[in-house]
Short mmCIF file of N, CA, C and O in Angstrom, two decimals:
data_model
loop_
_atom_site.label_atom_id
_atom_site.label_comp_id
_atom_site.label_asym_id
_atom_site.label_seq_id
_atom_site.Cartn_x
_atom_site.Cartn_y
_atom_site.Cartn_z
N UNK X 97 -46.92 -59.29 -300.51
CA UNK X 97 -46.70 -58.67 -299.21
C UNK X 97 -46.55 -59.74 -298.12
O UNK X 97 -46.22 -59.17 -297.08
N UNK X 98 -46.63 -60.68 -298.00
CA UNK X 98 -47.20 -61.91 -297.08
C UNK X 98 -45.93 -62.93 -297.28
O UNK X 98 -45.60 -63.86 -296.54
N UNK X 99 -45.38 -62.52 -298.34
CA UNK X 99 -44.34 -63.38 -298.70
C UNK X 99 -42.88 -62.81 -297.90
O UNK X 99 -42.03 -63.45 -297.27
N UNK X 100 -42.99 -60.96 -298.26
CA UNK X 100 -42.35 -60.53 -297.43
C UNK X 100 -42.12 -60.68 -295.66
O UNK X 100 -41.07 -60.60 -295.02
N UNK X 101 -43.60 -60.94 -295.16
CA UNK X 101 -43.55 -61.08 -293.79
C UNK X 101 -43.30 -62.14 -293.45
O UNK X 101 -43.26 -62.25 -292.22
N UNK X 102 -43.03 -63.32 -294.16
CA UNK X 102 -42.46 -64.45 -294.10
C UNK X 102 -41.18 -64.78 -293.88
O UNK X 102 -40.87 -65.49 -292.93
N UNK X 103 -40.33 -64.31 -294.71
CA UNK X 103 -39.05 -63.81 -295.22
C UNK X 103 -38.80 -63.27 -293.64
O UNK X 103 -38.14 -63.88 -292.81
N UNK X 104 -39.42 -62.11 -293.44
CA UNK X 104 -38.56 -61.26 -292.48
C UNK X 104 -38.49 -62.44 -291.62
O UNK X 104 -37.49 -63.01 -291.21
N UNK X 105 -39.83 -62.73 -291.39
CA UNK X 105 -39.87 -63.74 -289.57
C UNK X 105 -39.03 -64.78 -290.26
O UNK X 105 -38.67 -65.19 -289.15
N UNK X 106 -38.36 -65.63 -291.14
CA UNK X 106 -37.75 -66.32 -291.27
C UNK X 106 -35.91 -65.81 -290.68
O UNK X 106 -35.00 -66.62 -290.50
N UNK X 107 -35.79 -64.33 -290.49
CA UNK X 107 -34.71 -64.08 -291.08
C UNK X 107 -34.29 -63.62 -289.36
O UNK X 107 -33.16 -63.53 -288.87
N UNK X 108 -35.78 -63.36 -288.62
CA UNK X 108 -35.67 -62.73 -287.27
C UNK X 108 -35.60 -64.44 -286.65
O UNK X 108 -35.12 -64.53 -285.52
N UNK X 109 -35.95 -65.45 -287.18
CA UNK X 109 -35.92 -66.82 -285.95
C UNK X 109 -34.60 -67.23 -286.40
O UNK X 109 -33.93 -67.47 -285.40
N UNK X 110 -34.00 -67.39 -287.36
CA UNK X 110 -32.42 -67.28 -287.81
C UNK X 110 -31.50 -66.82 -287.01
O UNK X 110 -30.63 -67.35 -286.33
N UNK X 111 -31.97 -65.31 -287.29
CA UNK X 111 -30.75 -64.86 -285.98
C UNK X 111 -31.11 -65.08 -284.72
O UNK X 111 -30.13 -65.35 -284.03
N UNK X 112 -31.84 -65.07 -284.30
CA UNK X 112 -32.59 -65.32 -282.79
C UNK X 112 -31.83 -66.97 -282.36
O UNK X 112 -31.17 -67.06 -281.33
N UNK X 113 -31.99 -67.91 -283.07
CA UNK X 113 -31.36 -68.94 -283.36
C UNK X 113 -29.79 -68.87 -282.93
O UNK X 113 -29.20 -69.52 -282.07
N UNK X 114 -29.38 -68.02 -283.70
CA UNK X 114 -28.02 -67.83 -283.51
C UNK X 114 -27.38 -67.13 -282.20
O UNK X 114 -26.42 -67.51 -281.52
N UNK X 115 -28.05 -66.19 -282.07
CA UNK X 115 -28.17 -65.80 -280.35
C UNK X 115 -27.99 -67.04 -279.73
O UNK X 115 -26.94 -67.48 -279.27
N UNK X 116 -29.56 -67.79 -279.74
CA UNK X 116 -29.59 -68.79 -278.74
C UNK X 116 -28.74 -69.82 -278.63
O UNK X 116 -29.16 -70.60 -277.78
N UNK X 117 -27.72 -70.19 -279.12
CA UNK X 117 -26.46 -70.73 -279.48
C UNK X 117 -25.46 -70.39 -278.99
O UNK X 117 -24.64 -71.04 -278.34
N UNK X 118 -25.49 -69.17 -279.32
CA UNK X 118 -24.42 -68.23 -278.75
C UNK X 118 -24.02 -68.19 -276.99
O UNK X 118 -22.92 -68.22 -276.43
N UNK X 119 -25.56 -68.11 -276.37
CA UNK X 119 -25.81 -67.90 -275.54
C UNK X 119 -25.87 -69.04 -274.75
O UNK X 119 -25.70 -68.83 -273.55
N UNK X 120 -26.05 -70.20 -275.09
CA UNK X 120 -25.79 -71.66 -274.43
C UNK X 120 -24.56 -71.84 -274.66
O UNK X 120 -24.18 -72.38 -273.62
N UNK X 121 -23.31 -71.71 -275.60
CA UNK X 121 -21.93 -71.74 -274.91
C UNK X 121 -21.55 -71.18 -274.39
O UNK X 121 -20.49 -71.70 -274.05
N UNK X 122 -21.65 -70.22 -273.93
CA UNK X 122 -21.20 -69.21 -273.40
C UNK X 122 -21.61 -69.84 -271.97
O UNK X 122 -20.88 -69.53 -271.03
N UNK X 123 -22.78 -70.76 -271.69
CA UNK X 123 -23.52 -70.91 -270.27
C UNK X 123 -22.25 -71.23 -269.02
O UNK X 123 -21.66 -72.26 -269.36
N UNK X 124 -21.98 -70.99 -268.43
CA UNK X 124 -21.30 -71.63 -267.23
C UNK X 124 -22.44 -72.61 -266.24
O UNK X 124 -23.09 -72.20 -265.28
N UNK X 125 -22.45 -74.01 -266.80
CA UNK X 125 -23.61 -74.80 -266.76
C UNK X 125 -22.43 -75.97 -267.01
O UNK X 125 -21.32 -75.97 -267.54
N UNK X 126 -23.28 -76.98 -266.34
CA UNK X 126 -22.62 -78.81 -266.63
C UNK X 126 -23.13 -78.57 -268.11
O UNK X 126 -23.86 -77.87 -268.82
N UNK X 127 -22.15 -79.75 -268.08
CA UNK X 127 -22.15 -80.34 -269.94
C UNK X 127 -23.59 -80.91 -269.65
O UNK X 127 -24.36 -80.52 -270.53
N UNK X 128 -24.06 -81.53 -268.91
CA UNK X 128 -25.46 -82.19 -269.70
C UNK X 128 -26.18 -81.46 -269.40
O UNK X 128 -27.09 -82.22 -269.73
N UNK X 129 -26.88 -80.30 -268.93
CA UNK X 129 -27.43 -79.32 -269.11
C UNK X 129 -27.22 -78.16 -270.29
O UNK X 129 -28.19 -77.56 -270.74
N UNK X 130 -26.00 -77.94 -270.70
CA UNK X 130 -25.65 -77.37 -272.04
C UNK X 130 -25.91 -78.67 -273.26
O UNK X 130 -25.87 -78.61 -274.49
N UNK X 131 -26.13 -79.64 -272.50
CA UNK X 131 -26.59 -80.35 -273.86
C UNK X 131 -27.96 -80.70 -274.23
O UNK X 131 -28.46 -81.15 -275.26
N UNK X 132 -28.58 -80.27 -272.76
CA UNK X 132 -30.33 -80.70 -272.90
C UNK X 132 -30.78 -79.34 -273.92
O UNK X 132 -31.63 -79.39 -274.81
N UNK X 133 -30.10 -78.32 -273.59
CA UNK X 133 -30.20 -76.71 -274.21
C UNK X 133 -29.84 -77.14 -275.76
O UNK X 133 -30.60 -77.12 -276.73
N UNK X 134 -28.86 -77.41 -275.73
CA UNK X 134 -28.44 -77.62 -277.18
C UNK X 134 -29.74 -78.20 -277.98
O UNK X 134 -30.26 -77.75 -279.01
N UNK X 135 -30.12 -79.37 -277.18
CA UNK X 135 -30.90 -80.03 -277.90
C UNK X 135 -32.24 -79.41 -278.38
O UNK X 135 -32.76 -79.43 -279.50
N UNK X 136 -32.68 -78.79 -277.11
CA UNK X 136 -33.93 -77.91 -277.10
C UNK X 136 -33.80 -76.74 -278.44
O UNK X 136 -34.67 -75.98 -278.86
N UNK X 137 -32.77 -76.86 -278.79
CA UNK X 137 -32.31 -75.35 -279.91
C UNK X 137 -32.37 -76.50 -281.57
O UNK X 137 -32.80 -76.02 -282.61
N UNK X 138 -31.93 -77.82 -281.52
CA UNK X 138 -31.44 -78.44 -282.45
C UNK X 138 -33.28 -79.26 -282.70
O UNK X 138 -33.51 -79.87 -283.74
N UNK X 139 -34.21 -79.13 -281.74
CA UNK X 139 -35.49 -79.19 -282.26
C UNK X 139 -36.33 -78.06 -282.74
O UNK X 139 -37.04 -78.15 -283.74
N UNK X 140 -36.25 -77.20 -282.13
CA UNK X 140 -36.84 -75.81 -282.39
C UNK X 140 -36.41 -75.36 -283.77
O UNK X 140 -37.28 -74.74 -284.38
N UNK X 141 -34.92 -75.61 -284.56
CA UNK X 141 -34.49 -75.22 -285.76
C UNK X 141 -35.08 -76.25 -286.50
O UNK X 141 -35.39 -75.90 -287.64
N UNK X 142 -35.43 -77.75 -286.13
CA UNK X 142 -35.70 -78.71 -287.27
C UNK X 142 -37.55 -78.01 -287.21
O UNK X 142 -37.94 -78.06 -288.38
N UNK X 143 -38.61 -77.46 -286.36
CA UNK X 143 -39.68 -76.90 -286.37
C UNK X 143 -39.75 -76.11 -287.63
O UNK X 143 -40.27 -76.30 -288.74
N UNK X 144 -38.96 -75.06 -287.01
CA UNK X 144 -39.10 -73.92 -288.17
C UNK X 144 -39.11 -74.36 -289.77
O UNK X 144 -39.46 -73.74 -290.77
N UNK X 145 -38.62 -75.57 -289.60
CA UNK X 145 -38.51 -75.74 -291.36
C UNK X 145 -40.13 -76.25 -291.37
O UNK X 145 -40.05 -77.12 -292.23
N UNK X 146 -41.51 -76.25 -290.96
CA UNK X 146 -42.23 -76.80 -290.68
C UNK X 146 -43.55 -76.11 -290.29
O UNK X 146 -44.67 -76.13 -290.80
N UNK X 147 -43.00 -75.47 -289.16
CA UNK X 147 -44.62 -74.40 -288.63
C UNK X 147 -43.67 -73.03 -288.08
O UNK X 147 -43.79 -72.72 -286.90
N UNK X 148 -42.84 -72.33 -288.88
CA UNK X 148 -42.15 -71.45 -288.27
C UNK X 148 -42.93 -70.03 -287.26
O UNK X 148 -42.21 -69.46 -286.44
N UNK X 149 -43.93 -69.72 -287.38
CA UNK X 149 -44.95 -69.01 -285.88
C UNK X 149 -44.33 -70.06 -285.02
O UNK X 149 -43.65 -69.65 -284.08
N UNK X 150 -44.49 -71.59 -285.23
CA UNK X 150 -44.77 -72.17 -283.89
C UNK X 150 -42.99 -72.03 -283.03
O UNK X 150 -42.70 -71.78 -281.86
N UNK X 151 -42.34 -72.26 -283.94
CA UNK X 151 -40.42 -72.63 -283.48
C UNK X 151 -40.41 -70.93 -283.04
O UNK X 151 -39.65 -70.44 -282.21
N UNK X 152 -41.16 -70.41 -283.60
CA UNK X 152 -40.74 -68.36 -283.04
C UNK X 152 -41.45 -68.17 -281.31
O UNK X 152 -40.98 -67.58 -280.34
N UNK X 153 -42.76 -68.96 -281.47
CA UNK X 153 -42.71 -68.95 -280.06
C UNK X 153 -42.09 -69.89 -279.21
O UNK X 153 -41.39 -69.54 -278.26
N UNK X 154 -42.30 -71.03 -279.51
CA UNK X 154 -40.90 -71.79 -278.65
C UNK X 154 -39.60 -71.30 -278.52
O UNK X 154 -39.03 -71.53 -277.46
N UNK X 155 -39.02 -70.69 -279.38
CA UNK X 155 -37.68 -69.96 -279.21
C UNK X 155 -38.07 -68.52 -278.27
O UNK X 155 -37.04 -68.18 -277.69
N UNK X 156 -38.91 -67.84 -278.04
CA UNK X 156 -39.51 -66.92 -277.33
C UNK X 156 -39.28 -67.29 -275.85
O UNK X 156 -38.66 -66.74 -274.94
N UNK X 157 -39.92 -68.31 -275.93
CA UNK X 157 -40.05 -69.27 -274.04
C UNK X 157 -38.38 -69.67 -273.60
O UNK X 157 -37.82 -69.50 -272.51
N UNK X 158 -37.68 -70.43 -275.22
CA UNK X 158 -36.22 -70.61 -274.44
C UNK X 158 -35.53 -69.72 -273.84
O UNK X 158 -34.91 -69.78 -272.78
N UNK X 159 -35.74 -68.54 -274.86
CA UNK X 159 -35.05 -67.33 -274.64
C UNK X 159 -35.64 -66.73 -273.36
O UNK X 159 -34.80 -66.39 -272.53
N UNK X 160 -36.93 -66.56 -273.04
CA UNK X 160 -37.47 -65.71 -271.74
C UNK X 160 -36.65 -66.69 -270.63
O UNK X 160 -36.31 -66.11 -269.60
N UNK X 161 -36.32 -68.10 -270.73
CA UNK X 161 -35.93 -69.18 -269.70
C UNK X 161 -34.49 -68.97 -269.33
O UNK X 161 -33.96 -69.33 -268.28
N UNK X 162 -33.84 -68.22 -270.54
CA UNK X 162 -32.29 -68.26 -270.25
C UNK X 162 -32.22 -67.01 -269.65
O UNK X 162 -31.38 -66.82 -268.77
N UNK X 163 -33.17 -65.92 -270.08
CA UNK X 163 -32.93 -64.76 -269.21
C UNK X 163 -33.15 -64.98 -267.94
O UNK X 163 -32.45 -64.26 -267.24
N UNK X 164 -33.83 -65.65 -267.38
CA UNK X 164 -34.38 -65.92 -266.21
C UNK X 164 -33.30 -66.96 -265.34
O UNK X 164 -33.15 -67.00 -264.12
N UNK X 165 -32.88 -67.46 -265.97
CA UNK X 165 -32.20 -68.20 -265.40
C UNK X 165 -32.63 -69.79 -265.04
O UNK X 165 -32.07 -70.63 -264.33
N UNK X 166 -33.80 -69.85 -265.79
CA UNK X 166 -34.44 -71.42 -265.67
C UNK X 166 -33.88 -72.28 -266.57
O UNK X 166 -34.06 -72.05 -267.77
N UNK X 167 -33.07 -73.45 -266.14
CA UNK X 167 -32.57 -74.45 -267.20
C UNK X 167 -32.97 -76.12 -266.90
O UNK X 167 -33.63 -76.67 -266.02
N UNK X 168 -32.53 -76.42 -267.61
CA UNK X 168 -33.41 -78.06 -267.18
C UNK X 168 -32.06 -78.38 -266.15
O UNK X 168 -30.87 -78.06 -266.18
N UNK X 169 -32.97 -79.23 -265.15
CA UNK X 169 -31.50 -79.61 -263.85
C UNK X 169 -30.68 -80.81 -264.76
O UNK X 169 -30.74 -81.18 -265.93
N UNK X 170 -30.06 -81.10 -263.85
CA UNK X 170 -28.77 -82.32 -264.58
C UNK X 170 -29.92 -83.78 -264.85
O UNK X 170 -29.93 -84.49 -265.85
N UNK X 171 -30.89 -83.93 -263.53
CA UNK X 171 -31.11 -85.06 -263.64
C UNK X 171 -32.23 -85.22 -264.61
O UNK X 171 -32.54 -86.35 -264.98
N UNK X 172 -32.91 -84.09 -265.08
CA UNK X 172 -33.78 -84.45 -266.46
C UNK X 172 -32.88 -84.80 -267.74
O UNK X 172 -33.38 -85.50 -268.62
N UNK X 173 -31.30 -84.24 -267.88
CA UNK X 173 -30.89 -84.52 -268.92
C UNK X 173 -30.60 -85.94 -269.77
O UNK X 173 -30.32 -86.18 -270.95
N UNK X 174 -30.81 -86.79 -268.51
CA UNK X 174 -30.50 -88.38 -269.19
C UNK X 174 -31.41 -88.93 -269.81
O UNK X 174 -31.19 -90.09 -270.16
N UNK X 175 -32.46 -88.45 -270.10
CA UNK X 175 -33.34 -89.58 -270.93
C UNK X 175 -34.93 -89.27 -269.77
O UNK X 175 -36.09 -89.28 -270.17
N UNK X 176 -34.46 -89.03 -268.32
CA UNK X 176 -35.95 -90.07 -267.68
C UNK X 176 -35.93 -89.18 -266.92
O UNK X 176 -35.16 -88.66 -266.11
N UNK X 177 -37.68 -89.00 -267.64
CA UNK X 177 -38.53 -88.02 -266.16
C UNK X 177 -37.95 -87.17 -265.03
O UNK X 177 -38.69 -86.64 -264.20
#
């Protein structure tokens, strides 16, 4: 049974994943802000292979952030503070 609820939440951060992808090209956003996003999505997928609860709530927060409209500004995207 446990194996099953695994499976599913594997199958719900997958597509959720894919949303969140979806949903950052689509952004009408500078390129280095669609790329800090990108990135934020291209760690959260390397998680899940790892502590997948933990990448389901981090993908939770990206997702509540894009509804909201909170994105990282241009000048966090280079590297510094």
């Amino acid at each position: 049974m446990e194996r099953d609820s695994q499976l599913e939440l594997y199958r719900l951060v997958a597509d959720r994943l894919k949303e969140a992808h979806s949903r950052v090209r689509a952004l009408q956003v500078p390129e280095g802000v669609r790329m800090a996003l990108s990135r934020k999505l291209l760690v959260i997928t390397a998680a899940a292979k790892h502590d997948l609860s933990g990448a389901a709530r981090r993908l939770d927060r990206l997702m509540n952030d894009l509804d909201e409209g909170r994105f990282p500004s241009e000048r966090d995207t280079d590297g510094t503070p």
